[in-house]
Each structure stands twice: as structure tokens, then as C-alpha cells.
Amino acid sequence: MLNGTLSRIRIYPIKSLDPVDLTRARVGSRSLLYDRSMAIVADDGRYVNGKRTGRVNQLQADYDLDNKRVWFSRRGQPERHGFHWHEDQIAVEQYLSDFFEMNVRLAYSDRGELMDMPDASSVTVLSSASLESFLPDMPGKTLEDLRLRFRANLEIEGIPAFGEEELCSEPGSGVRFQIGEVEMIGISPRARCNVPPRDPFTGETDKSFIKSMIQSRAATLPAGSRIPEYGSLYYLTVNVLIPDGQETKSLSVGDRVRVLGPVQFEQAG
């Protein structure tokens, strides 16, 4: 039985850009308030994200959430451009179009629709020990470097490496658990894409990253792990659904993780 503590909360106001660390977060509509509430979208309707281009890593974003302001800069350069993300939307989109050298718009939704899997996942969870387990096999990487690559929302300490995978079960079944006031359902382990191999600041791809991660996972796989059943070990973090009825509830760093038990659910196809 897991007996961990929430040690870190991170949200990503603009999908694929920089995170904001919080000590307390409230739930919006099936997601943490402000998390992935905006996304950069190209004319073809696809997201401008790390899967598409490493240029997203070269764009720095800083936020004032209370006043709905964002400052953009080219990473490593002092010049910053500040905008209100609603009132200055035209100027924001012009800046981003110039930066990415393509026409883009800034999509906004406060209903969790900009998540990768909006019907099946609200946040992602992992343990500090999972990240730490990779460090011996990835020389030159730091804990923060790995955090920026895997982009989890909630980090738990006090549980073994990959202990977070006990928060999910077989397809069609989930695990109910609670952090602070918020009840959640662990859905599935998260398959990773081509984003984690990219350097979080330059966008350059580390061609050895996936192989190193898979080898590390194979060497540290917990007894009874179901990850091999998915056909690959290139998995990290757990997809977690925040069900209806949790709006305005909150969780805070230091809150305990309480497992409530299994639950059946119908996952949208």
C-alpha cells in the first residue's frame, strides 16, 4: 500500500512551454486550474509542441497567473515581451508566429480539452524515486533535467521507484486515491514519445536517451510489474483522471496520498 507525500506540484499554463511550481493547486474542470489551459496551434490544426519541433524548447515563458500575464523571451536572452493572454491575444499570436516562423494561434480552454487525452487523463503522477533511479544510467543528467523532460504534474516522495504504477490497474479498471481534498483515479501508465529525448532548453535530441531509459527500467523493474505487458518499457508516469465533482477542491505540497480502492470505468474510445 502506498504511503507517500506530495512533494511537488507543477502546471504548464501553455502546453509544451515552461512550468510553474506551486505549493497549492485548485481543481478547475477535470484538470488543475490553469494547467494546459492554452496551446499554440498551427494553421493545419495541429499543436506546435515538442513532438513537432525543438523550437518550443528555445522559447522561455514566465507567468503571473493571478493577473493572466505571460512574458516570452528567447531562452538565454534578456529581452522579454509581456502580454495579457486574453486582452493581448492578437499581439501574442503575432509574437509566436514570428518566433516559430509560421502562422499560429493561441487556443484557450478552461475545460481540460487541451490535454493529450482529455477523456482519460487530467494530470500525470510520478515518484521522486523513479526519477532518481535513472541518474546512474544517464551521466550528465540531473533530477531537474529529468523533471523537465517528463513534465509530470504531481511528484510523490516516500515511495519506492515506480511505486506510482500501483495507482493503475488493467484496462477498464482504475485505482481511486486522494491527495488533499481531491479524489482521483489512476488510469494507465503513460507511454512516452519523442519529447523526453530532447534537451529541455535547446531542443536537441539525445539519440541514446530512449535506449538508456529502457535499459535502466529493465534493471530496476519492480517484482510483479505489469509494464512488460504493454510491449515496451518506454513508460513513465501514470495517467490520472480527476472525475467530475472535484471542482474548486485543492491539494498542497505535504499532503498525504491515500489509496481508496479499485474502481471500474468506461474509457472513451
Short mmCIF file of C-alpha atoms in Angstrom, two decimals, residues 3 9 11 23 30 63 68 73 75 100 110 115 136 150 161 167 179 211 235:
data_model
loop_
_atom_site.label_atom_id
_atom_site.label_comp_id
_atom_site.label_asym_id
_atom_site.label_seq_id
_atom_site.Cartn_x
_atom_site.Cartn_y
_atom_site.Cartn_z
CA ASN A 3 2.16 5.75 1.83
CA ILE A 9 3.10 20.44 -7.95
CA ILE A 11 1.39 23.10 -14.02
CA THR A 23 2.67 24.91 -3.24
CA ARG A 30 -11.23 17.94 -14.74
CA TYR A 63 3.80 33.75 -15.85
CA LYS A 68 -3.19 36.34 -16.52
CA SER A 73 11.85 35.54 -24.42
CA ARG A 75 15.95 31.36 -23.97
CA PHE A 100 8.06 29.85 -34.95
CA ASP A 110 -10.65 26.01 -19.17
CA MET A 115 -4.76 17.72 -22.55
CA PRO A 136 23.24 6.32 -12.56
CA PHE A 150 8.89 14.08 -18.41
CA ALA A 161 10.88 3.78 -7.58
CA LEU A 167 -2.07 3.61 -8.85
CA ILE A 179 -4.42 13.80 -2.21
CA LYS A 211 17.90 3.13 -25.10
CA TYR A 235 6.81 4.14 -19.97
#
